[in-house]
Structure formats: C-alpha cells, structure tokens
C-alpha cells in the first residue's frame, strides 16, 4: 500500500469515527452522572433528523454555507429535547434507566419518520442536502505527508470532535463541575451531603448526552448520507455505547475506541486493494472489528469498571 | 403513608392497563396534530387484525417471534443480565435451522422437523452462552459483548447462506425440505392460507416453562437470587458464574427458537439480510412491556403483534404513516416505566377510593 492510500484510509477512518466520538462523549457525560443511556441510538436519530430537515430548509432559504451549522444547532436542540424524556422519566420519576432509554429509541425512530412523511408529503426520506459540510484543508498542516491528507483535510465536524475530546477531558477531570458530575455518579448521597444538587447534575449529564449524540447524528447526515431515512442511523448509537464502555468511561479511551471502530468501517472500503483479501469471504472481513473488540476486552483490558451508582435512581429519603 | 402504599400495590395491574390507554391516547394526539383521523386509524388497525381469518392467522404468526424474543430478554433480566443480543442469537438459530432443514434430507418428518428446531434453539443458546461465559469468567460487560455478537452473528448468518445454501443469482437460500416444515396444514386451510405453525404452540409452552423454571425449581431460585444480589447469592453458596452462563444459554435458546420458527414455519427459506430484521430489539420492548413476567410477556407480545401487524391497515385505511405505532409503543413503555406519571394521572381516582376506605 503506498502512502497516498494510507492517508486516504486515515481520512475515511476519521469520517466514520467522528459521529461515534461525539456520541460516546455524550454517553460519558450521562453515565458518569449515574444515568445509563441506552437511548444514544435514538438521540442520534433525533439529531440526524433535525439536521437533515433544518439544513434542507436553510439551504432552500438561500443561507448557503451557513446551512449545515444551522442543521447542527437544530440537532443539538432536538437531541436535548429528546434526552429530556429520558431525564424526566429516569431521574424525576425514578423509572428504570434501561427502560426509559429504550423508550427514546422507539420514540425517535417512530416520530422522526412520522414527521418526515408529514413534512415531505408522504416521502420516506428527507430531500437531498446540497449544502452539507465540505472538507476543509488546514493551511500548511495539510501539506504534511500522510497525516496532512489523513487528518488535516477533514470535515469541520471532525476537528470539532477532536476539540470536544480535549474539552470533555478537561471538564471531567480538571473542573469543579466535572468533579461534582463524577461524584454524583459514584456516590450520590455523599455528594448530596456536601451540597451538590444530585438531580440537577444528572439532568445536566443527560442533556449533554442528548446534545452530543444529536451532533453525532447530524454528522452522519451532513457528511455521509446527505439525507435522512429509516436506515440513516443503524446501530451507530450502540457502537458508540460499546466505544464508551471499551474506553472505560474515559474521554480519551472512548476516543481511541471510536477511532478503532471507525477504522474497521473504513478498512472495508479499502480491503479490496490487498491481494490477500481476495481469498477471504467478505463477511469475515466485516466481522473483524467486532471479534477483535471481544478478544481485546477478554484479554488485555479486562474488567471495565462502571461508575458505582450507574443505574440507580437517587432517592434522598434513603440516604 | 403505609395505607397509601398498600392501595398502590393492590392496584398494580391497573398501571399497565392505564399505560396502554394513555399510550393509545398519545398516539391519537399525535395523529390529530398531523391532521389524521385517530378513530378511523385505530378502527382500521383493529379491522386489519381481526377483519378476516387470514389476517387474524397472520397476526398470530407475527406475534410468535415477539413472544420468544420477549421471553429471551426477560429471562436474562431475571438474572440481572441485559441481553441486548437476542438479535444475533435469533439469526444464528435461524441459520442453524435452515442448514439442517436443507442439508439433512431423507429423514422422516418426525425426526427432521424436531431436529431442525433443536438445532435452532441449541445454536441460539450457545451463541448467547459465549456472552455469559465472557461475563462470568472475564467480567466483561454483557451489553458490549452482545452488541458485538449481534454483528458477528449477522455476518455469520449471511456467510452461511451465501456460501452453502444460496440459490444462485438470488439473495435467498433454497427452500427447506418439506419434512422440516412445521406448518400446521389443517389450520392454514381454515385461516385462508395464513402461515400458522407449531412454533406458536411451542412459544406458549416456553411461557409456562419460564414460569415453572424460575418460580418452582431450585435452579430458578438460584437464577433469581443471582439477579437480585450476586454477592449475597455467592455468599449463600450459589455458583454465580455458572448461573450466568446457564441463564444466557436458556435466554439464547428462546431467541434461537424464534429464528428457527421464522424459517421452518413461515418463510421456508432464509434471505441474505441487508440489515438485521430487528426481532431481538423488539424483544427488549416486549420484555419491558411485560415487566419481565412470562405471562406479562405473552400479553405484551399480543399487544405488540397487534399494533405492528395492524399498522399496515392503519396506513391503508386512514393514510397514517405506520411509524405512528412505534410512537404508541414507546409511549406505553414510557408510562409503564415511569409509573409515577400514571399514578399522578390516576391520582383523583385513587383519592376517591381512599376516602371510601376511610369511611
């Protein structure tokens, strides 16, 4: 494989990874605060839908290059609104968090397709977005061999994802807010005793997961599919959950895991370039990332430790 | 306060019923907002299901995999395990049954059909047991492994169909031998050729098995103990790891059977799937609707099957997008999960009853 394809492979890897990075970061905020978020898939659906519709109308209104950013903002808003359903049910009404997360997945797939058919006269798919994100080459840096083509000639969302990994890490481990968020997920009654508003922190955690998963979904419509349909989001949310657990609820770990999954998606597009791949059934090649994940988890990484109070509704009267 | 609580627990069955009604109500509001006629929509939904014998039979056919995948997810929940991998287990079970159904020819039907069914259940179970094994021996979160195993199972199923069973030039396998079919021929006649099969009966047996095993046997007691508190169960001398593997195996058997029946009883062939049919994820919804109780799962599967099968009639009769049904199902689960909301809505009624009791 020559250098050019290596750069392309890296670039495609990042295209696939970006949505997973956003969503996994969102999952970290929610689960670090003690709320399981199996609804990430649905929140991505909300985001993908919101961005597809908003970007389409923005581009029709002649907003040009601004359109995809309006799409991202719409995705954030609808993602947060969707996550509020989860928050109200699981935090305020102390519903089982797995159940209310599953509810999000149902409501998201149902309501978005319902709305698409309503808005676009019975069509099962939103109209094509022409003003999606374009790749943006960073001056000078994009001239570096391999890495320049691979990393510094990406979609704006990819750069945003990189920034957010750093921001999330900083917020979680270097700010009082992050300390409180983690405390609420580990030992809510102790945090409460020290004056941390447990329920409020959990609301914030879940809403941040809605915003980030919304951006994750938007990334897919605005950089990959250019439209929203029933199969735009098909399992990426669950992969993001896997990336979060794989990365041990740490932003840097989740980032690594998301890139790993993105790489395994990208390799499919390039694997035909290798001579040895001709003799292997393609189904086996598609399986590699999933099998590898299991092997890595079983071998090197070992037990992953979830936040201690993950999944438990906080009830001050039981303190 | 105690009396208050007692009233709530006494009326436990009211909450699911109220949740269903409130879910349908939410669906009606969504239809009104969209400019559709909810009464026409719901009546065409029920006409689609109960209108004639064929549709009624097909609706029963539709419910069968929901019963089994619902049981699969609920059974694992009872041991504190979240089996999000019923989807992959179903596909592996389906593939094993298809393989036996096509390749093992020359057997009499009373051996061939049961063999294919057993192969489906066994392979589904073993697929799930891998997840249990990794959880028990290596402490790996079962959610992540079962998500991974879904994909491996998906591609594995397609591999087997593509390379060993395919009718050249198509995207589906050969038909299974007639000896492997589990269709109930005398009933399909009565139901206007609806694809009824013995699998539905086995699903009902599975419901009873679930109940008897968990609440009437020592092994089931161990499973529940592990689910309630693995540490305490361990101290009490229960082998937690072995119970996790066993629970996942049984859970996977349910899912595998669901897959086997879809081929042996319904389609008679297996497709190369472009994306997973998603029965495993439906199973999660059914288990949650049924509150992880076997009879609850049965009722939930009937409701779920009615809504999904009827959704076609709804879009045909009232022009409502069939996705509306997913909103209704989501809302019902939401209300069942957040029972506080239901109690709040029912509050005035409870208040009245409380007064009566005081008097």
XYZ file of C-alpha atoms in Angstrom:
678
model
C 0.000 0.000 0.000
C 1.523 3.322 -0.948
C 1.446 6.481 1.093
C -1.488 8.060 -0.718
C -3.911 5.284 0.146
C -2.680 5.235 3.726
C -3.628 8.881 4.006
C -6.991 8.174 2.431
C -7.584 5.286 4.796
C -6.847 7.525 7.768
C -9.139 10.187 6.360
C -12.031 7.784 5.828
C -11.426 6.366 9.300
C -11.970 9.796 10.776
C -15.124 10.349 8.718
C -16.650 7.219 10.236
C -15.219 7.859 13.703
C -16.474 11.405 14.128
C -20.115 10.557 14.827
C -19.037 7.809 17.226
C -16.714 10.181 19.089
C -19.453 12.758 19.668
C -21.964 10.174 20.774
C -19.571 8.297 23.017
C -18.603 11.566 24.716
C -22.299 12.211 25.258
C -22.668 8.774 26.780
C -19.789 9.533 29.138
C -21.478 12.666 30.473
C -24.693 10.772 31.103
C -23.223 7.628 32.608
C -20.604 9.445 34.667
C -23.509 11.215 36.337
C -25.049 7.811 37.085
C -27.652 7.527 34.336
C -27.412 4.614 31.888
C -28.039 5.855 28.386
C -29.068 3.037 26.089
C -31.031 5.707 24.212
C -27.970 7.104 22.431
C -29.109 5.390 19.243
C -32.426 7.210 19.377
C -30.789 10.510 20.252
C -28.601 10.129 17.172
C -31.752 9.511 15.142
C -33.232 12.712 16.524
C -30.064 14.617 15.646
C -29.817 13.167 12.153
C -33.459 14.034 11.507
C -33.230 17.546 12.951
C -30.105 18.404 10.974
C -31.462 16.959 7.725
C -34.670 18.959 7.928
C -33.165 22.212 9.232
C -30.280 22.159 6.767
C -32.662 21.485 3.904
C -34.894 24.430 4.758
C -31.884 26.665 5.416
C -30.398 25.831 2.038
C -33.741 26.434 0.341
C -33.875 29.801 2.082
C -30.554 30.614 0.462
C -28.343 30.551 3.527
C -25.609 28.677 1.657
C -22.604 27.628 3.699
C -24.324 28.570 6.921
C -26.958 25.859 6.397
C -25.131 22.860 7.874
C -24.320 24.815 11.024
C -27.997 25.613 11.415
C -28.529 21.894 10.994
C -26.075 21.179 13.811
C -27.819 23.647 16.093
C -31.185 22.082 15.285
C -29.702 18.671 16.029
C -28.476 19.885 19.410
C -31.878 21.319 20.296
C -33.868 18.259 19.281
C -31.272 15.968 20.883
C -31.600 17.820 24.189
C -35.398 17.752 23.986
C -35.314 14.011 23.286
C -32.943 13.400 26.180
C -35.273 15.298 28.488
C -37.829 12.497 28.089
C -35.184 10.122 29.411
C -34.210 12.537 32.168
C -37.745 13.192 33.386
C -38.644 9.509 33.406
C -35.460 8.165 34.961
C -34.370 10.980 37.265
C -37.586 12.639 38.407
C -39.896 9.644 38.235
C -37.136 7.126 39.065
C -38.045 4.870 36.162
C -35.670 2.071 35.248
C -32.972 3.783 33.199
C -32.623 0.978 30.699
C -36.328 1.092 30.026
C -36.587 4.810 29.544
C -33.535 4.720 27.289
C -35.234 2.078 25.172
C -38.273 4.333 25.044
C -36.113 7.028 23.444
C -35.071 4.595 20.752
C -38.675 3.773 19.966
C -39.980 7.306 20.061
C -37.085 8.549 17.946
C -37.464 6.091 15.080
C -41.245 6.379 15.187
C -41.654 10.125 15.497
C -38.900 11.181 13.082
C -40.176 9.029 10.212
C -43.707 10.092 11.019
C -42.624 13.730 10.805
C -40.616 13.197 7.617
C -43.706 11.753 5.953
C -45.788 14.601 7.319
C -43.412 17.390 6.272
C -42.435 15.994 2.892
C -45.817 14.746 1.681
C -45.549 11.074 2.429
C -41.961 10.633 1.300
C -39.989 8.185 3.437
C -36.829 10.199 3.057
C -35.887 13.841 3.522
C -34.845 15.724 0.339
C -31.191 15.721 -0.622
C -28.954 18.211 1.154
C -26.670 20.031 -1.242
C -25.188 22.387 1.350
C -23.643 19.776 3.616
C -20.205 20.108 5.186
C -17.208 20.167 2.888
C -13.735 19.016 3.759
C -11.548 21.825 4.910
C -7.779 21.723 4.448
C -5.899 23.429 7.245
C -3.159 25.587 5.679
C 0.421 24.247 5.981
C -0.564 21.316 8.194
C -2.404 19.662 5.319
C 0.870 19.602 3.361
C 2.473 17.094 5.745
C 2.699 13.712 4.003
C 0.128 11.071 5.058
C -1.034 12.866 8.196
C -1.792 16.026 6.259
C -4.088 14.209 3.917
C -5.334 11.916 6.634
C -6.112 14.304 9.443
C -5.778 17.920 8.384
C -8.046 17.686 5.378
C -11.233 16.642 7.155
C -14.757 17.849 7.736
C -15.214 20.689 10.253
C -17.131 18.267 12.447
C -14.043 16.089 12.768
C -11.996 18.999 14.070
C -14.842 19.859 16.406
C -14.818 16.277 17.699
C -11.085 16.485 18.436
C -11.611 19.711 20.339
C -14.511 18.270 22.294
C -12.494 15.235 23.387
C -9.977 17.583 24.962
C -12.699 19.789 26.410
C -14.555 16.824 27.873
C -11.391 15.508 29.428
C -10.617 18.890 30.916
C -14.152 19.441 32.169
C -14.425 15.996 33.734
C -11.088 15.889 35.492
C -9.977 19.483 35.981
C -13.060 21.483 36.910
C -15.319 21.513 39.978
C -18.251 20.771 37.670
C -16.568 17.569 36.464
C -15.740 16.511 39.989
C -19.355 17.004 41.022
C -20.624 15.143 37.978
C -18.408 12.169 38.740
C -19.224 12.292 42.445
C -22.911 12.140 41.666
C -22.316 9.011 39.602
C -20.100 7.339 42.157
C -21.681 8.199 45.468
C -24.724 10.455 45.158
C -25.611 10.563 48.841
C -22.111 11.688 49.797
C -22.234 14.344 47.103
C -25.641 15.435 48.323
C -24.347 15.765 51.859
C -21.673 18.123 50.578
C -24.289 20.296 48.917
C -24.111 19.042 45.348
C -27.500 19.113 43.673
C -27.653 15.461 42.615
C -30.747 15.567 40.446
C -29.685 18.780 38.740
C -26.249 17.346 37.915
C -27.865 14.262 36.458
C -30.212 16.363 34.353
C -27.208 18.242 33.004
C -25.371 14.987 32.288
C -28.290 13.517 30.372
C -28.959 16.752 28.457
C -25.306 16.977 27.453
C -25.563 13.431 26.152
C -28.583 14.487 24.115
C -26.724 17.460 22.655
C -23.624 15.446 21.791
C -25.488 12.442 20.406
C -27.544 14.934 18.392
C -24.343 16.331 16.870
C -23.252 12.744 16.267
C -26.389 12.053 14.285
C -26.063 15.355 12.428
C -22.513 14.433 11.442
C -23.801 11.400 9.605
C -26.401 13.259 7.556
C -24.206 16.270 6.865
C -21.033 14.444 5.881
C -22.061 10.979 4.727
C -25.661 10.356 3.689
C -26.921 13.882 2.797
C -30.446 12.760 3.626
C -32.443 11.255 6.482
C -34.213 7.932 6.059
C -35.093 4.935 8.234
C -31.626 3.433 7.793
C -29.507 6.577 8.244
C -28.767 5.561 11.816
C -28.443 1.809 12.001
C -26.598 0.721 15.085
C -24.053 3.538 15.372
C -25.529 4.524 18.724
C -24.974 1.033 20.068
C -21.431 1.030 18.719
C -20.893 4.351 20.498
C -22.084 2.719 23.733
C -19.600 -0.062 23.100
C -16.871 2.521 22.468
C -17.721 4.248 25.732
C -17.525 1.018 27.739
C -14.462 -0.118 25.786
C -12.856 3.202 26.668
C -13.721 2.692 30.331
C -15.928 5.799 30.541
C -12.857 7.956 29.891
C -12.975 10.527 27.052
C -9.541 9.592 25.755
C -10.314 5.885 25.940
C -13.635 6.358 24.199
C -11.910 8.438 21.546
C -9.442 5.617 20.905
C -12.227 3.045 20.762
C -14.305 5.204 18.413
C -11.356 5.608 16.063
C -10.822 1.862 16.200
C -14.429 1.216 15.167
C -14.186 3.929 12.518
C -11.021 2.326 11.187
C -12.700 -1.035 10.894
C -15.537 0.588 8.957
C -13.085 2.346 6.671
C -10.981 -0.733 6.024
C -13.944 -2.311 4.244
C -13.693 0.291 1.527
C -10.010 -0.363 1.029
C -9.616 -4.027 1.723
C -10.154 -4.923 -1.917
C -6.831 -3.233 -2.647
C -4.955 -6.050 -0.969
C -4.224 -9.260 -2.868
C -4.599 -11.474 0.177
C -8.124 -10.233 0.790
C -9.444 -11.843 -2.373
C -9.443 -15.292 -0.790
C -11.301 -14.312 2.374
C -15.104 -14.126 2.322
C -16.073 -10.512 2.806
C -18.384 -11.414 5.691
C -15.324 -12.433 7.694
C -13.634 -9.142 6.943
C -16.746 -7.303 8.137
C -16.672 -9.334 11.345
C -13.083 -8.471 12.226
C -13.699 -5.323 14.318
C -16.381 -6.947 16.435
C -14.418 -10.127 17.039
C -11.315 -8.091 17.751
C -13.181 -5.985 20.296
C -14.279 -9.078 22.171
C -10.767 -10.533 22.096
C -9.206 -7.287 23.293
C -11.751 -6.985 26.095
C -11.295 -10.611 27.103
C -7.537 -10.384 27.051
C -5.712 -7.187 27.694
C -8.223 -4.746 29.045
C -10.045 -6.981 31.451
C -12.767 -5.816 33.736
C -14.246 -2.450 32.964
C -15.459 -0.602 35.990
C -18.649 1.363 35.569
C -19.475 4.347 37.792
C -20.596 2.818 41.103
C -24.101 4.234 41.193
C -24.818 3.720 37.499
C -28.413 2.722 37.033
C -29.632 3.614 40.493
C -32.192 6.394 40.805
C -31.265 8.760 43.581
C -33.755 8.838 46.404
C -32.771 11.305 49.143
C -35.133 9.655 51.613
C -32.993 6.505 51.533
C -29.837 8.346 52.478
C -48.489 6.554 54.419
C -48.483 2.772 54.674
C -52.119 2.565 53.772
C -51.436 4.795 50.833
C -48.745 2.468 49.569
C -50.925 -0.563 50.043
C -53.563 0.843 47.749
C -50.982 1.331 45.057
C -49.634 -2.195 45.238
C -53.138 -3.646 45.363
C -53.884 -1.940 42.111
C -50.659 -2.972 40.406
C -52.477 -4.363 37.407
C -54.230 -1.052 36.838
C -50.998 0.682 35.928
C -50.209 -1.381 32.804
C -53.799 -1.080 31.572
C -53.788 2.660 32.188
C -50.405 2.888 30.454
C -51.785 1.177 27.344
C -54.765 3.507 27.243
C -52.564 6.550 27.787
C -50.188 5.325 25.062
C -53.044 4.990 22.590
C -54.175 8.434 23.680
C -50.744 9.917 22.965
C -50.895 8.284 19.533
C -54.308 9.867 18.956
C -52.985 13.310 19.853
C -50.029 12.863 17.514
C -52.459 11.883 14.739
C -54.673 14.885 15.418
C -51.673 17.201 15.286
C -50.702 15.621 11.978
C -54.197 16.144 10.627
C -55.286 12.492 10.629
C -58.430 10.901 11.981
C -57.411 8.829 15.034
C -60.712 6.983 15.365
C -60.639 5.877 11.757
C -56.958 4.959 12.159
C -57.450 2.801 15.255
C -60.541 1.147 13.851
C -58.709 0.277 10.624
C -55.851 -1.033 12.749
C -58.157 -3.446 14.529
C -60.016 -4.331 11.328
C -56.690 -5.250 9.779
C -56.001 -7.688 12.614
C -59.451 -9.084 13.342
C -61.143 -8.411 9.994
C -60.879 -11.867 8.488
C -59.462 -15.271 9.287
C -56.384 -14.846 7.095
C -55.284 -11.626 8.769
C -56.063 -12.964 12.197
C -53.908 -16.014 11.498
C -51.110 -13.881 10.127
C -51.281 -11.637 13.195
C -50.821 -14.715 15.393
C -47.884 -15.680 13.197
C -46.481 -12.183 13.714
C -46.790 -12.430 17.493
C -44.840 -15.682 17.808
C -41.279 -14.331 17.471
C -42.205 -11.457 19.795
C -43.244 -13.929 22.496
C -39.956 -15.801 22.227
C -37.580 -12.854 21.942
C -39.515 -11.156 24.742
C -39.005 -14.234 26.905
C -35.319 -14.293 25.952
C -34.723 -10.738 27.117
C -36.945 -11.095 30.192
C -35.261 -14.327 31.288
C -31.839 -12.707 31.213
C -33.198 -9.675 33.070
C -34.303 -12.014 35.867
C -30.667 -12.860 36.461
C -29.694 -9.202 36.263
C -28.337 -9.535 32.731
C -29.251 -7.267 29.844
C -29.374 -9.482 26.766
C -29.310 -6.912 24.002
C -28.001 -9.698 21.767
C -31.208 -11.632 21.161
C -30.994 -10.344 17.613
C -27.774 -12.187 16.851
C -28.898 -15.289 18.727
C -32.077 -15.322 16.649
C -30.137 -15.108 13.393
C -27.732 -17.865 14.420
C -30.629 -20.092 15.483
C -32.389 -19.343 12.226
C -29.306 -20.222 10.210
C -28.748 -23.487 12.069
C -32.367 -24.493 11.490
C -32.208 -23.553 7.818
C -28.992 -25.522 7.406
C -30.473 -28.635 8.963
C -33.700 -28.103 7.040
C -31.929 -28.008 3.687
C -28.931 -30.288 4.091
C -30.289 -33.157 6.209
C -32.510 -34.759 3.616
C -34.053 -38.233 3.575
C -35.216 -38.111 7.178
C -38.852 -38.734 8.120
C -40.649 -35.546 9.177
C -40.973 -36.628 12.819
C -37.204 -36.640 13.089
C -36.248 -33.921 10.628
C -38.505 -31.104 11.887
C -37.675 -31.570 15.592
C -34.004 -31.855 14.690
C -34.112 -28.532 12.863
C -35.972 -26.891 15.759
C -33.492 -28.279 18.290
C -30.564 -27.111 16.151
C -32.042 -23.609 16.116
C -32.532 -23.491 19.869
C -29.173 -25.072 20.618
C -27.134 -22.745 18.434
C -29.002 -19.681 19.646
C -28.289 -20.824 23.188
C -24.623 -21.484 22.570
C -24.246 -18.090 20.900
C -25.656 -16.427 23.999
C -23.632 -18.670 26.305
C -20.451 -17.161 24.852
C -21.608 -13.806 26.201
C -22.389 -15.432 29.551
C -19.010 -17.142 29.613
C -17.148 -13.893 28.959
C -19.178 -12.183 31.674
C -18.655 -14.967 34.203
C -15.013 -15.728 33.552
C -13.604 -12.419 32.376
C -16.014 -9.919 33.882
C -16.770 -8.290 30.529
C -19.922 -6.194 30.426
C -22.560 -8.319 28.677
C -24.030 -5.304 26.907
C -20.894 -4.649 24.907
C -20.252 -8.308 24.052
C -23.818 -8.916 22.994
C -23.765 -5.848 20.740
C -20.591 -7.201 19.165
C -22.024 -10.702 18.904
C -25.071 -9.276 17.112
C -22.853 -8.088 14.306
C -20.753 -11.241 14.230
C -23.957 -13.285 14.147
C -25.407 -11.113 11.411
C -22.414 -11.532 9.133
C -22.022 -15.173 10.137
C -25.605 -15.926 9.136
C -25.122 -14.186 5.805
C -21.878 -16.079 5.262
C -23.519 -19.458 5.731
C -26.454 -18.587 3.475
C -24.204 -17.022 0.828
C -21.704 -19.849 0.651
C -23.634 -23.012 1.407
C -27.358 -22.559 0.913
C -27.841 -19.926 -1.776
C -29.979 -20.310 -4.874
C -27.515 -18.917 -7.447
C -28.414 -15.491 -8.752
C -30.775 -14.676 -5.888
C -30.447 -13.263 -2.390
C -32.082 -16.179 -0.611
C -31.436 -19.790 0.325
C -33.056 -22.849 -1.201
C -36.311 -23.907 0.370
C -36.074 -26.282 3.300
C -37.106 -29.902 2.715
C -40.859 -30.406 3.240
C -40.004 -32.827 6.039
C -38.514 -29.960 8.056
C -41.559 -27.730 7.752
C -43.547 -27.142 10.932
C -46.588 -25.609 9.248
C -49.946 -26.745 10.623
C -51.643 -27.680 7.381
C -55.148 -28.278 8.670
C -55.146 -24.863 10.349
C -53.660 -22.959 7.427
C -56.679 -24.159 5.444
C -59.128 -22.788 7.982
C -57.238 -19.487 8.208
C -57.203 -18.775 4.473
C -53.580 -19.914 3.997
C -52.241 -17.817 6.867
C -48.840 -19.255 7.760
C -49.659 -20.838 11.105
C -47.114 -23.222 12.565
C -46.346 -25.373 15.596
C -43.848 -22.792 16.776
C -46.648 -20.726 18.269
C -47.631 -23.650 20.458
C -44.018 -24.166 21.494
C -43.818 -20.452 22.332
C -46.776 -20.882 24.681
C -45.069 -23.884 26.260
C -41.992 -21.706 26.661
C -44.073 -19.167 28.605
C -45.119 -21.883 31.043
C -41.584 -23.266 31.191
C -40.267 -19.783 32.060
C -42.701 -19.566 34.975
C -42.198 -23.086 36.299
C -38.429 -22.962 35.967
C -37.960 -19.626 37.709
C -40.522 -19.958 40.487
C -40.924 -23.686 41.055
C -37.413 -25.113 40.793
C -34.262 -24.814 42.841
C -32.284 -23.800 39.763
C -34.717 -20.993 39.037
C -34.425 -19.816 42.624
C -30.660 -19.574 42.133
C -31.132 -17.566 38.946
C -33.396 -15.095 40.704
C -31.060 -14.870 43.675
C -28.172 -14.009 41.346
C -30.375 -11.394 39.710
C -31.353 -9.766 42.979
C -27.905 -9.683 44.514
C -24.984 -11.597 43.013
C -22.779 -11.007 46.052
C -25.323 -12.351 48.501
C -26.022 -15.271 46.187
C -22.315 -16.011 46.078
C -22.039 -15.983 49.875
C -25.022 -18.296 50.070
C -23.033 -20.831 48.113
C -24.613 -20.302 44.723
C -22.181 -20.585 41.833
C -22.798 -17.159 40.296
C -20.673 -17.666 37.195
C -22.305 -20.950 36.257
C -25.736 -19.412 36.724
C -24.856 -16.512 34.450
C -23.741 -18.863 31.679
C -26.790 -21.092 32.144
C -29.176 -18.147 32.134
C -27.681 -16.733 28.980
C -27.895 -20.180 27.360
C -31.603 -20.529 28.130
C -32.203 -16.951 27.050
C -30.454 -17.677 23.776
C -32.478 -20.863 23.268
C -35.656 -18.768 23.318
C -34.205 -16.361 20.754
C -32.819 -19.171 18.612
C -36.207 -20.893 18.534
C -37.795 -17.641 17.391
C -35.400 -17.574 14.463
C -35.875 -21.247 13.651
C -39.652 -20.889 13.523
C -39.449 -17.935 11.139
C -37.849 -20.233 8.573
C -39.355 -23.648 9.390
C -42.849 -22.330 9.929
C -43.163 -19.128 7.944
C -40.812 -18.417 5.063
C -39.347 -21.887 4.326
C -36.130 -20.142 3.221
C -33.632 -17.663 4.643
C -32.671 -14.387 2.982
C -29.278 -12.752 2.787
C -30.077 -9.853 5.051
C -29.094 -6.312 4.092
C -29.773 -5.280 7.672
C -30.993 -7.212 10.665
C -34.766 -7.780 10.825
C -34.537 -6.475 14.381
C -36.662 -9.030 16.229
C -34.196 -9.004 19.087
C -34.742 -5.311 19.680
C -38.496 -5.841 19.515
C -37.919 -8.447 22.210
C -36.463 -5.803 24.502
C -39.623 -3.734 24.127
C -41.854 -6.754 24.709
C -39.930 -7.799 27.811
C -40.177 -4.307 29.233
C -43.877 -4.043 28.394
C -44.427 -7.413 30.057
C -42.448 -6.298 33.105
C -40.213 -9.366 32.774
C -43.039 -11.639 33.816
C -43.703 -14.594 31.456
C -47.441 -14.054 31.289
C -46.882 -10.326 31.029
C -44.546 -11.024 28.111
C -47.259 -13.092 26.436
C -49.792 -10.291 26.777
C -47.211 -7.731 25.690
C -46.359 -9.803 22.605
C -50.048 -9.984 21.714
C -50.333 -6.211 22.067
C -47.090 -5.613 20.209
C -48.029 -8.014 17.417
C -51.487 -6.498 17.099
C -50.079 -2.999 16.812
C -47.313 -3.841 14.336
C -49.476 -6.102 12.167
C -52.359 -3.650 12.303
C -50.166 -0.681 11.387
C -50.363 -1.689 7.726
C -54.150 -1.435 7.858
C -53.859 1.894 9.582
C -51.768 3.392 6.808
C -54.037 1.817 4.187
C -57.312 2.799 5.791
C -56.555 6.181 7.322
C -53.369 7.182 5.463
C -51.449 7.384 8.756
C -47.741 6.559 8.473
C -47.264 3.118 10.086
C -44.397 4.528 12.168
C -47.054 6.002 14.406
C -47.315 2.588 16.036
C -43.746 2.926 17.272
C -44.668 6.187 18.969
C -47.594 4.448 20.656
C -45.403 1.547 21.785
C -42.718 3.934 23.016
C -45.303 5.916 24.942
C -46.784 2.791 26.541
C -43.368 1.616 27.682
C -42.646 5.102 28.936
C -45.789 5.119 31.073
C -45.140 1.625 32.376
C -41.572 2.596 33.276
C -42.440 5.936 34.806
C -45.348 4.668 36.870
C -45.225 7.830 38.888
C -46.733 9.683 35.941
C -49.552 7.158 35.599
C -50.321 7.378 39.306
C -50.290 11.138 39.054
C -52.827 11.000 36.202
C -54.886 8.440 38.098
C -54.465 10.472 41.262
C -58.063 11.728 41.553
C -59.407 8.173 41.263
C -57.069 6.925 43.938
C -58.069 9.801 46.135
C -61.728 8.858 45.845
C -61.068 5.248 46.748
C -59.001 6.253 49.693
C -61.844 8.283 51.061
C -64.231 5.380 50.631
C -61.894 3.191 52.623
C -61.662 5.714 55.400
C -65.421 5.832 55.623
